[in-house]
PDB file of C-alpha atoms in Angstrom:
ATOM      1  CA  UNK A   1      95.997  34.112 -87.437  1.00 48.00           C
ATOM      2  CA  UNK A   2      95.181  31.587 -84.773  1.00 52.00           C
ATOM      3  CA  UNK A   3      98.325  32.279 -82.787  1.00 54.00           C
ATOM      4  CA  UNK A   4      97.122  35.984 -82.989  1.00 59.00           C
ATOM      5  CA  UNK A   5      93.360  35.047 -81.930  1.00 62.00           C
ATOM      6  CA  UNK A   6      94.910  33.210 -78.538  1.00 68.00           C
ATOM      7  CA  UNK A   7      97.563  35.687 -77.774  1.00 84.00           C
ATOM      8  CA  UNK A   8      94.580  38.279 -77.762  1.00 84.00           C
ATOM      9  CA  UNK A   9      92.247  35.965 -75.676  1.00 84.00           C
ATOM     10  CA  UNK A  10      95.141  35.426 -73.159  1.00 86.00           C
ATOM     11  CA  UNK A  11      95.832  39.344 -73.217  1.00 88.00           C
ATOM     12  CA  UNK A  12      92.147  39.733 -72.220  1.00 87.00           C
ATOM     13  CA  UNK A  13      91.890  37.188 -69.585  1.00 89.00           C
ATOM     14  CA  UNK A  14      95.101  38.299 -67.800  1.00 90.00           C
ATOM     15  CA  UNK A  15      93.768  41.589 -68.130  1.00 92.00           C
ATOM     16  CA  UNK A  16      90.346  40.563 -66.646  1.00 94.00           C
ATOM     17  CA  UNK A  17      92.067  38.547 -63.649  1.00 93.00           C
ATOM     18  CA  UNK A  18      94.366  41.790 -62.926  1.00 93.00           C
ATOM     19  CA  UNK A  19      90.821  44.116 -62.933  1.00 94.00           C
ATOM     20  CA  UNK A  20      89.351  41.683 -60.949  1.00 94.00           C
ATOM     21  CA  UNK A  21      91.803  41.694 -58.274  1.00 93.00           C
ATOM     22  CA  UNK A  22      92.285  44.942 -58.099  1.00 94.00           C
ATOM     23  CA  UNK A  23      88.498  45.067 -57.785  1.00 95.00           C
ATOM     24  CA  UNK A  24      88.416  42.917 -54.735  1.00 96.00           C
ATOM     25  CA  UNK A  25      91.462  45.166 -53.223  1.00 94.00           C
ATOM     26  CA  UNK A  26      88.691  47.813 -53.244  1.00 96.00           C
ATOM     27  CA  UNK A  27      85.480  46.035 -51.911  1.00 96.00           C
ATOM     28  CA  UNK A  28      87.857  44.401 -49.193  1.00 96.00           C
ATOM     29  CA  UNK A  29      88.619  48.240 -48.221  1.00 96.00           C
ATOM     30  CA  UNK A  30      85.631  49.016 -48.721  1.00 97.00           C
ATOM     31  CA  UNK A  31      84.210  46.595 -46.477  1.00 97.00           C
ATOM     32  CA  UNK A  32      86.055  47.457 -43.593  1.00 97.00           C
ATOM     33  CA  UNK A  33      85.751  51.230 -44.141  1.00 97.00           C
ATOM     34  CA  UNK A  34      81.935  50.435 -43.508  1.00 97.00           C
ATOM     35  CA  UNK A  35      82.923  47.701 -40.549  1.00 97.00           C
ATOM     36  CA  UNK A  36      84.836  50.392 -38.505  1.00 97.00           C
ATOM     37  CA  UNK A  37      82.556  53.055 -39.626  1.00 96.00           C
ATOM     38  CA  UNK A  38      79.942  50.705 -37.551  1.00 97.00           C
ATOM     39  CA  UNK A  39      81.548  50.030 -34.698  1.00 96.00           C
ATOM     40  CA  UNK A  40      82.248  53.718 -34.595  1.00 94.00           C
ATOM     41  CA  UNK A  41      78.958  54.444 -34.489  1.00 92.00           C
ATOM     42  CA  UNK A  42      78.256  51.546 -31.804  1.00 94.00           C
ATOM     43  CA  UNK A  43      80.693  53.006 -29.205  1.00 92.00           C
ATOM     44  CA  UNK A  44      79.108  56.343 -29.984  1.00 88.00           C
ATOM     45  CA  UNK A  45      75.396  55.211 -28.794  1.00 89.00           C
ATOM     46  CA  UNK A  46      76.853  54.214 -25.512  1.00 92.00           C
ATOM     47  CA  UNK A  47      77.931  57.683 -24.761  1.00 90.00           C
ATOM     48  CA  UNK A  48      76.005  59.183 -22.161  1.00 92.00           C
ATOM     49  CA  UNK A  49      73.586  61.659 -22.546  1.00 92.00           C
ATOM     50  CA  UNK A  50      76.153  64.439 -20.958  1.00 94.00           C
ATOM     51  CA  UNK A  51      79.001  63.174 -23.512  1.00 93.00           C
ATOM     52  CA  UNK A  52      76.315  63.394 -26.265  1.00 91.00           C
ATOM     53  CA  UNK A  53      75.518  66.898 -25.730  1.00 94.00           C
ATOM     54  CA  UNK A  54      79.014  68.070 -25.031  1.00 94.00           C
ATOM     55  CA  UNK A  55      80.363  66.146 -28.593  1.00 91.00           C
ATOM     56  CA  UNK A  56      76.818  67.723 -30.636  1.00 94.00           C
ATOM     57  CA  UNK A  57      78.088  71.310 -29.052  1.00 97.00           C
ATOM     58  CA  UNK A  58      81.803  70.568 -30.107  1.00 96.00           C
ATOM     59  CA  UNK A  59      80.501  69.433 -33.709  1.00 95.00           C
ATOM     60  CA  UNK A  60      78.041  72.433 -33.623  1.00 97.00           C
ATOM     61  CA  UNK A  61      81.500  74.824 -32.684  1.00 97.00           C
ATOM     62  CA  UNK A  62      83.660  73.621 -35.666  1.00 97.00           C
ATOM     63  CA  UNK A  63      80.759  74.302 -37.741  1.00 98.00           C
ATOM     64  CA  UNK A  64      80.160  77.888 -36.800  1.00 98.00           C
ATOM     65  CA  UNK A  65      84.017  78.517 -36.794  1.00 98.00           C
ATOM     66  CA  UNK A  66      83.633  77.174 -40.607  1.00 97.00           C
ATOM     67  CA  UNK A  67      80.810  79.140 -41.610  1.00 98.00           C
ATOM     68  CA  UNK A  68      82.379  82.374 -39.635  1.00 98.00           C
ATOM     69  CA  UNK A  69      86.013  81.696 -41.941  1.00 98.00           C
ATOM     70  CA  UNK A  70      83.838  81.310 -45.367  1.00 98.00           C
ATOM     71  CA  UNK A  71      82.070  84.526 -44.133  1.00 98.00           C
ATOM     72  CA  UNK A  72      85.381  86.699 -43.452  1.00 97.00           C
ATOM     73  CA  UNK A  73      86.994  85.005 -47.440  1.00 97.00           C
ATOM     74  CA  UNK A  74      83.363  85.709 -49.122  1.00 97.00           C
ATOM     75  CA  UNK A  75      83.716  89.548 -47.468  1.00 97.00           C
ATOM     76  CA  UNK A  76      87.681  89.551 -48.627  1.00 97.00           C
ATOM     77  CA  UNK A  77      86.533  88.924 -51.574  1.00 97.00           C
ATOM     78  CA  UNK A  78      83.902  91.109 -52.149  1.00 96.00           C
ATOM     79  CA  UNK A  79      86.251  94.435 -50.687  1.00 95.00           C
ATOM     80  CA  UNK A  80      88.944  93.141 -53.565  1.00 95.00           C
ATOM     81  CA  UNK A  81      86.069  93.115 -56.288  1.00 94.00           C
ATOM     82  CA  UNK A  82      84.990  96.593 -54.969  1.00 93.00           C
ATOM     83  CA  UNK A  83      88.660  97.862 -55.251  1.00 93.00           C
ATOM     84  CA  UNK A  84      89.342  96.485 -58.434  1.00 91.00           C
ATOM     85  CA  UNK A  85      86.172  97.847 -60.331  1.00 89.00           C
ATOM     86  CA  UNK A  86      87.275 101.621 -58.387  1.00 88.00           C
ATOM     87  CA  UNK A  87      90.606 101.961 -59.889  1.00 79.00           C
TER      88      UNK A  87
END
């Protein structure tokens, strides 16, 4: 009984010490995701106010090409529904 009590307690510390590094794997990542994500956002502020504009209308493009494609799918959609109920 007492070998079984510190085989289980050793189970559940290596299994603790395995969680926990995996843990850290993921705050280290974590951490730098946010570091770059930062410095991203530094070099971005230095833009000029041309560069600004021109990167807000490029950002403003992609999402009017988006909403335009889930437009032309939601209409798809609808023409196939219409169709369907018809026959």
């Amino acid at each position: 009984m007492a070998e079984e009590k510190k085989g289980f307690f050793a189970q559940a510390f290596e299994d603790m010490k395995k969680s926990a590094a995996a843990q850290h794997g993921v705050d280290k990542a974590q951490f730098a995701a946010v570091r770059a994500e930062n410095k991203a956002n530094w070099e971005e502020a230095k833009l000029s106010p041309a560069q600004k504009a021109a990167k807000r209308q490029a950002e403003l493009n992609e999402q009017l090409e988006e909403a335009n494609k889930r437009i032309d799918e939601a209409n798809a959609r609808i023409d196939a529904a219409q169709n369907a109920r018809q026959e």
